[in-house]
PDB file of C-alpha atoms in Angstrom:
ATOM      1  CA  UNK A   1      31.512 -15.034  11.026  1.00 89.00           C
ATOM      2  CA  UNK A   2      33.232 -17.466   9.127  1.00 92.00           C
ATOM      3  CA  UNK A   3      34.171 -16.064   6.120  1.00 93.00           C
ATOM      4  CA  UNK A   4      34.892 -12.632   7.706  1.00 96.00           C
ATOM      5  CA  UNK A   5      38.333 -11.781   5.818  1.00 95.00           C
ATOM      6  CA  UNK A   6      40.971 -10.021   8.565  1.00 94.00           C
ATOM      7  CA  UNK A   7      43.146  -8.964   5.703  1.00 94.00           C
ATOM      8  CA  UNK A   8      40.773  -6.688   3.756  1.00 94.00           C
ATOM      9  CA  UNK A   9      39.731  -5.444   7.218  1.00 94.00           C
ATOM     10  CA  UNK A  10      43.154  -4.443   7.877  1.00 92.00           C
ATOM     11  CA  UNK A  11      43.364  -2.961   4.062  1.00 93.00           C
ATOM     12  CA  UNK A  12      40.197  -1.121   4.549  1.00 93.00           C
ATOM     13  CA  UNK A  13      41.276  -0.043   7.980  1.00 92.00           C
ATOM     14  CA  UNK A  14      44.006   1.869   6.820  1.00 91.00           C
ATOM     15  CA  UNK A  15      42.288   3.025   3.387  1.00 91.00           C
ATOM     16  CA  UNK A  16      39.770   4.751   5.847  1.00 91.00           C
ATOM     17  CA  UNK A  17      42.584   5.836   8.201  1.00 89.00           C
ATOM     18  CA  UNK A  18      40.416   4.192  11.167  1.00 89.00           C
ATOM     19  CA  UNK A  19      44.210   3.354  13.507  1.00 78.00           C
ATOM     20  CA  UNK A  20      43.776  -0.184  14.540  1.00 77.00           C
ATOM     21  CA  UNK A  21      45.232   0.662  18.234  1.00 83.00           C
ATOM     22  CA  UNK A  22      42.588   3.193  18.870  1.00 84.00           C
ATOM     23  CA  UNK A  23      40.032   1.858  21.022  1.00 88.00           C
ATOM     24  CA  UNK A  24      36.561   2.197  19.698  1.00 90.00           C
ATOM     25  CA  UNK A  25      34.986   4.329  22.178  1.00 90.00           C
ATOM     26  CA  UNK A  26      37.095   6.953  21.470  1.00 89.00           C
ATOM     27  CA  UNK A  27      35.836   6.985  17.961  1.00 89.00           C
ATOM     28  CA  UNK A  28      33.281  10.120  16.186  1.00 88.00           C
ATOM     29  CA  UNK A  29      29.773   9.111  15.205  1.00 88.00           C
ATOM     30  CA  UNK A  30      31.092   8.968  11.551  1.00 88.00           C
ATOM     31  CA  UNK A  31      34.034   6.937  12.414  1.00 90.00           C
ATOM     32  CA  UNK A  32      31.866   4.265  14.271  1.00 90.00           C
ATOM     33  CA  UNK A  33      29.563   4.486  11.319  1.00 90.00           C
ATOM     34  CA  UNK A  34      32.939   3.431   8.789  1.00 92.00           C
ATOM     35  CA  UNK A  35      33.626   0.520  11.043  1.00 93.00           C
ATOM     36  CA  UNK A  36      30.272  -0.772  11.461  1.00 93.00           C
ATOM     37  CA  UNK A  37      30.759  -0.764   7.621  1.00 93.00           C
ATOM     38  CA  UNK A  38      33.870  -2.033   7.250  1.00 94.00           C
ATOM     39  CA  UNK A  39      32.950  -5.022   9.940  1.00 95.00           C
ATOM     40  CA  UNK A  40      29.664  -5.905   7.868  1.00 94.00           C
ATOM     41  CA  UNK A  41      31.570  -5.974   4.366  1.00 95.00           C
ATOM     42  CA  UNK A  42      34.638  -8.223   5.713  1.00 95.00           C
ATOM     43  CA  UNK A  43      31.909 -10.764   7.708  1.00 96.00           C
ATOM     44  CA  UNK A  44      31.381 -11.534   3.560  1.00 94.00           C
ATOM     45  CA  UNK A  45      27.398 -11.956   4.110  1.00 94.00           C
ATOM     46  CA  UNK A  46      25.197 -12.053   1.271  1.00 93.00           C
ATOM     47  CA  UNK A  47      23.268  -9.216   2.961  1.00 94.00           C
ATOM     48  CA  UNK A  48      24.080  -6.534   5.343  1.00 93.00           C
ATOM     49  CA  UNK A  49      21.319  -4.526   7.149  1.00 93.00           C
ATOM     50  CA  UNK A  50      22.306  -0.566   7.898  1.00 92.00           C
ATOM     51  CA  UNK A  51      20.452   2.088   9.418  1.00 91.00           C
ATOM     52  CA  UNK A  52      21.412   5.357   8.476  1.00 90.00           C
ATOM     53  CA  UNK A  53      24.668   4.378   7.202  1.00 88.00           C
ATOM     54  CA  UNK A  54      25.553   8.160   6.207  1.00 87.00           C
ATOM     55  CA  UNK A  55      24.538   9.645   9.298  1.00 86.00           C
ATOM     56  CA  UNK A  56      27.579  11.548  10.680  1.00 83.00           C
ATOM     57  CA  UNK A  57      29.825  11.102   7.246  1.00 88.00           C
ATOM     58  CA  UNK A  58      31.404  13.944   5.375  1.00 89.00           C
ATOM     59  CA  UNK A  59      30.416  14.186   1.621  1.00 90.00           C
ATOM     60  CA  UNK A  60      33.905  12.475   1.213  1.00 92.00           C
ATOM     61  CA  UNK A  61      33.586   9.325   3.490  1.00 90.00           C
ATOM     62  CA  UNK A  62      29.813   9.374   2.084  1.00 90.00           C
ATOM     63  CA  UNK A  63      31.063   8.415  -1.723  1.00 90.00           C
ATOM     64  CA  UNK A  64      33.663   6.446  -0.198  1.00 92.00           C
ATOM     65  CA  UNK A  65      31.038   4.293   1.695  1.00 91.00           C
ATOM     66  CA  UNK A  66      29.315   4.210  -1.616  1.00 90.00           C
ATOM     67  CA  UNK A  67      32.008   3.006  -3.854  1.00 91.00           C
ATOM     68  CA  UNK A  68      32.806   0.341  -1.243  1.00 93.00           C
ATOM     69  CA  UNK A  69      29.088  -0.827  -1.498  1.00 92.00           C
ATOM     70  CA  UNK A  70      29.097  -0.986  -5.504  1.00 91.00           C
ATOM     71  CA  UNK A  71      32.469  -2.772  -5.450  1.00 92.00           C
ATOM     72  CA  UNK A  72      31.135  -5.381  -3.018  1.00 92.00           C
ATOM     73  CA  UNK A  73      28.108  -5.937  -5.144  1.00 91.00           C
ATOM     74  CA  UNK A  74      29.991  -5.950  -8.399  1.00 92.00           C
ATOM     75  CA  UNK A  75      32.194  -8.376  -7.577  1.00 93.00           C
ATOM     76  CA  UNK A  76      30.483 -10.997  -5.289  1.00 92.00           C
ATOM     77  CA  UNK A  77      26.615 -11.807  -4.381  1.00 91.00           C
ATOM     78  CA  UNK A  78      26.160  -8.712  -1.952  1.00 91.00           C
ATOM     79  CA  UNK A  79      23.344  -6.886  -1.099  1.00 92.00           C
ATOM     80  CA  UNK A  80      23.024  -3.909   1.033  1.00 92.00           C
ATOM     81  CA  UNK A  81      19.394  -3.108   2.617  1.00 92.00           C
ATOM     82  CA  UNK A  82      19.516   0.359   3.720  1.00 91.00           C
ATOM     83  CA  UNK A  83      16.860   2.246   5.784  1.00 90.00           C
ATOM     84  CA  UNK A  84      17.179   6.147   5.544  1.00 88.00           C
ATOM     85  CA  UNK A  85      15.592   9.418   6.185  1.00 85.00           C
ATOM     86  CA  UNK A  86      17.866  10.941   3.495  1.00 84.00           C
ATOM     87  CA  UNK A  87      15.833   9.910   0.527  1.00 85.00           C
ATOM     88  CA  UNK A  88      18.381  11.896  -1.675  1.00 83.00           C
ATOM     89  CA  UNK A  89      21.213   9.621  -0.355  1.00 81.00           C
ATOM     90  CA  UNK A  90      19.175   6.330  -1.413  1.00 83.00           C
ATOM     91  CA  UNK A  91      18.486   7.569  -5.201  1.00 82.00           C
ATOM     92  CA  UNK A  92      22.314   7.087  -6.164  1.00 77.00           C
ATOM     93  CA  UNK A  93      22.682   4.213  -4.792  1.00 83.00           C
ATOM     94  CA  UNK A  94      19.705   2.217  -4.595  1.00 88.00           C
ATOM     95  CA  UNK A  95      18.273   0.389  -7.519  1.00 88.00           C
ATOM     96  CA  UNK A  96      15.168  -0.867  -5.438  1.00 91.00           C
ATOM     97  CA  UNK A  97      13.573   0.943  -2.883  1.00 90.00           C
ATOM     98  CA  UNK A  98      10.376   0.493  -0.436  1.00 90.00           C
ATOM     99  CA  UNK A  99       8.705   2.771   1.856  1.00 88.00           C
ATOM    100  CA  UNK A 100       7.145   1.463   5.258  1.00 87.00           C
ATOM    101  CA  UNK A 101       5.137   3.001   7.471  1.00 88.00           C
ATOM    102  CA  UNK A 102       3.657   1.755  10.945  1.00 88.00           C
ATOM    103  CA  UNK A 103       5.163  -1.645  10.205  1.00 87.00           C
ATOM    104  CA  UNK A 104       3.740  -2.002   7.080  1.00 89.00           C
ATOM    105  CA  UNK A 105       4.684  -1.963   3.338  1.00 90.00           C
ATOM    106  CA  UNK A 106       2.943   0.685   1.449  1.00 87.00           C
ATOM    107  CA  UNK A 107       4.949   1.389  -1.601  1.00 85.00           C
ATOM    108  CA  UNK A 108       7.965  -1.128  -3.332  1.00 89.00           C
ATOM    109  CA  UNK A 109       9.740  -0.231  -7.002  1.00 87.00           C
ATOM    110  CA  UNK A 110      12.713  -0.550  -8.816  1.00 89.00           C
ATOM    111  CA  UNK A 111      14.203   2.834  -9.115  1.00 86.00           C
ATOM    112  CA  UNK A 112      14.173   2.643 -13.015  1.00 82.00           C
ATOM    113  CA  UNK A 113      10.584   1.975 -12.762  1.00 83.00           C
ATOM    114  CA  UNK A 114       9.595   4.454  -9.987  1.00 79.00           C
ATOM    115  CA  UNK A 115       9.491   7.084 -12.656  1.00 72.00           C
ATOM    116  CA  UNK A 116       7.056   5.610 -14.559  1.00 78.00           C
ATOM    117  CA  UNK A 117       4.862   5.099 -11.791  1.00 84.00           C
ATOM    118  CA  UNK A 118       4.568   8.434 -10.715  1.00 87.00           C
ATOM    119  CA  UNK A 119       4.179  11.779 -13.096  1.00 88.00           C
ATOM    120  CA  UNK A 120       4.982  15.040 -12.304  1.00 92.00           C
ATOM    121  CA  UNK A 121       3.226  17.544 -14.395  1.00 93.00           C
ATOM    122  CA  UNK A 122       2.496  21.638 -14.839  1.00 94.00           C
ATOM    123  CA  UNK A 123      -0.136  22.512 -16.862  1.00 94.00           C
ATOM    124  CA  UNK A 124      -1.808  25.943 -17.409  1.00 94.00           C
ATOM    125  CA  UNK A 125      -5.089  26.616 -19.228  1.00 91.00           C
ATOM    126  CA  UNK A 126      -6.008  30.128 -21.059  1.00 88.00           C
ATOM    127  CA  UNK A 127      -8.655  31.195 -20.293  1.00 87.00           C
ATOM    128  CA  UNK A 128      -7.278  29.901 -15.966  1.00 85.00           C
ATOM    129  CA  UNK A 129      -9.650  27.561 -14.572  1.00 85.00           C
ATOM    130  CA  UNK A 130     -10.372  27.553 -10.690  1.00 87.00           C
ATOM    131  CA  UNK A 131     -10.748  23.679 -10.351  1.00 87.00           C
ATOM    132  CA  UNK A 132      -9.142  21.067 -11.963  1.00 85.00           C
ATOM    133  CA  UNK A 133     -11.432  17.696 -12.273  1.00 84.00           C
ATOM    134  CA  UNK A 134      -9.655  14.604 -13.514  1.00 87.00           C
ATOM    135  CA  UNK A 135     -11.808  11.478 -12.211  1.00 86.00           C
ATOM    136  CA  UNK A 136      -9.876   9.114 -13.878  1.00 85.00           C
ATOM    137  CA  UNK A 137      -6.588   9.647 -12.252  1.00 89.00           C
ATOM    138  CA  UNK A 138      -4.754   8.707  -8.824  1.00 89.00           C
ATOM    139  CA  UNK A 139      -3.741  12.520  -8.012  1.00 90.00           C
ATOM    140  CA  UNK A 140      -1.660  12.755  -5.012  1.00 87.00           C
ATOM    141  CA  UNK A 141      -0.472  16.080  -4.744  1.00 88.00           C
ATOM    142  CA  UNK A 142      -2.143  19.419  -6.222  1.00 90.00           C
ATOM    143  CA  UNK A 143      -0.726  23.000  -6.403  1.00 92.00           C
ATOM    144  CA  UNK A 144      -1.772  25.995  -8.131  1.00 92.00           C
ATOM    145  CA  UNK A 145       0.125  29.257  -8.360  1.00 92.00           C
ATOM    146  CA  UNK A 146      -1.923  31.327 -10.741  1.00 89.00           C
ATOM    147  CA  UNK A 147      -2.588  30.178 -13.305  1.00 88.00           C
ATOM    148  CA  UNK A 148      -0.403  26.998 -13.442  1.00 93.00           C
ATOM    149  CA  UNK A 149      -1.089  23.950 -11.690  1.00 94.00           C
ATOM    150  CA  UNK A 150       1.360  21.120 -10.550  1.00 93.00           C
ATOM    151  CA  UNK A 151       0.054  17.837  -9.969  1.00 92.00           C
ATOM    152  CA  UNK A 152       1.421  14.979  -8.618  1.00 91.00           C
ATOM    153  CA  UNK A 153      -0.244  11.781  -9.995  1.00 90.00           C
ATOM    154  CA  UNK A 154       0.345   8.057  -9.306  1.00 87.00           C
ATOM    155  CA  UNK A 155       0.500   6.660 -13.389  1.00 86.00           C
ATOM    156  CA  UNK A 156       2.533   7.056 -16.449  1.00 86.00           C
ATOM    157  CA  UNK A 157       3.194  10.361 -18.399  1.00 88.00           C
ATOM    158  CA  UNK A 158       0.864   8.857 -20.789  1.00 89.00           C
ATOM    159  CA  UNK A 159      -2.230   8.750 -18.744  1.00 88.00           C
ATOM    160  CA  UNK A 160      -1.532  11.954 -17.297  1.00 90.00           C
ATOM    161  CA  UNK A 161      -1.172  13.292 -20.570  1.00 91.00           C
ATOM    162  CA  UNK A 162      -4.318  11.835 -22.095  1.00 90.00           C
ATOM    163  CA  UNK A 163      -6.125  13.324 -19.314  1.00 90.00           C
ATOM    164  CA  UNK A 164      -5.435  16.254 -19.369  1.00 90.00           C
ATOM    165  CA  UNK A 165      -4.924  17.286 -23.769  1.00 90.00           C
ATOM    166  CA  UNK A 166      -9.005  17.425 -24.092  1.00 89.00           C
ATOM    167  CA  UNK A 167      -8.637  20.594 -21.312  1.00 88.00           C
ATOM    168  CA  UNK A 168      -6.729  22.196 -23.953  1.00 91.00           C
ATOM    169  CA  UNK A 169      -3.903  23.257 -21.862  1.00 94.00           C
ATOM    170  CA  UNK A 170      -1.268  25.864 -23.420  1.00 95.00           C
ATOM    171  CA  UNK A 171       1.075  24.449 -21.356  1.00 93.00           C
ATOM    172  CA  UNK A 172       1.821  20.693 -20.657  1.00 94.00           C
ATOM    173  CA  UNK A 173       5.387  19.564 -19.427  1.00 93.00           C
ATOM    174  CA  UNK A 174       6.698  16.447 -17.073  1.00 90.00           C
ATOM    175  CA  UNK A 175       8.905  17.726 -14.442  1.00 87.00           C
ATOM    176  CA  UNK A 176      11.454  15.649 -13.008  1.00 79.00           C
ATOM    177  CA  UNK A 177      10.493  13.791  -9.764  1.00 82.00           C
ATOM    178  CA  UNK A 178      12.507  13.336  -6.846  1.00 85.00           C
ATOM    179  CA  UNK A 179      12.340   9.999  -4.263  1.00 86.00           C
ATOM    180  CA  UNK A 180      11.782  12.209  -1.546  1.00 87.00           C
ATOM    181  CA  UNK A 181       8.590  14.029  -3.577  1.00 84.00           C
ATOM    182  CA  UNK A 182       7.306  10.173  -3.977  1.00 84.00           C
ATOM    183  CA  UNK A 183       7.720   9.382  -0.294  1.00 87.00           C
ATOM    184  CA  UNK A 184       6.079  12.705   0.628  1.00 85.00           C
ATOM    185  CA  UNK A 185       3.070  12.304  -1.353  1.00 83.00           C
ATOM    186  CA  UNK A 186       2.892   8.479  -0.434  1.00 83.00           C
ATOM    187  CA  UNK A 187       2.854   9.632   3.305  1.00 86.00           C
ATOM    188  CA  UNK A 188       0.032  12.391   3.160  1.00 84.00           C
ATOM    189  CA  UNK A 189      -2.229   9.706   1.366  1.00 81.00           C
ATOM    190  CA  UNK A 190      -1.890   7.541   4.370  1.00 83.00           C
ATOM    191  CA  UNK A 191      -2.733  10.744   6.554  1.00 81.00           C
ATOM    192  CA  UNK A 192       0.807  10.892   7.877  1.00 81.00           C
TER     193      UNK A 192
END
């Protein structure tokens, strides 16, 4: 790597307290997981590729690992792809994400838009009704305890919301909606 910069390694090195005359194998899984880090950031890429980059950190190495990624991008081109089981992880830090599954690309959004593609909503109808037919939208997930039902719907608040007012309902609210809810209901449509 041509660009990779020895002296911020060095800086970073000791910032993480990773000793430079340790050998590598004698490293934790987190501590391998800071230097794999630290090695991608000082090769000065445009792009580094991680897999389960906070695998093995403690919450404080986690939001240090984070704060080095948003200072890289800030101040240079930089852009880290992460892939992640720890959806929860991604939704701080990501401002695009995409889910795959069996090699292919089922679902891609910016995060600022992925909650207008998706609605979360609990309704309630007086007198209760047993079923809930609503043809005209992409309903992903359904749950009913009693006499409230929460559905999980792939469009705006607005559709959802036209759907559902000529029901009636006596109660009609948007919940907020988690990444990990998204990639969930994403999943079971595929039969996963």
């Amino acid at each position: 790597y041509p660009r990779f910069d020895k002296k911020i390694f060095n800086q970073l090195l000791h910032t993480f307290e990773l000793g430079c005359e340790r050998k590598v194998n004698t490293f934790s899984k987190g501590m391998k997981k800071q230097l794999s880090v630290l090695l991608g950031i000082c090769a000065n890429t445009d792009y580094i590729f991680c897999d389960e980059t906070f695998d093995g950190l403690d919450p404080v190495m986690r939001q240090a690992v984070k704060s080095l990624f948003a200072s890289e991008i800030m101040n240079r081109e930089f852009t880290p792809v992460i892939a992640s089981h720890n959806l929860r992880e991604l939704e701080d830090l990501c401002d695009h994400v995409a889910i795959l599954h069996e090699g292919r690309l089922l679902m891609t959004r910016e995060m600022d838009n992925l909650r207008t593609s998706y609605c979360k909503v609990q309704t309630a109808f007086k007198p209760a009704v047993e079923t809930l037919d609503l043809p005209g939208l992409s309903i992903l997930r359904t749950e009913r305890v009693g006499s409230v039902w929460t559905l999980l719907v792939r469009g705006s608040e607005e559709e959802v919301f036209q759907a559902l007012r000529p029901l009636n309902p006596v109660i009609l609210d948007c919940i907020s909606l988690t990444l990990e809810e998204v990639f969930i209901s994403e999943m079971e449509a595929v039969g996963y």
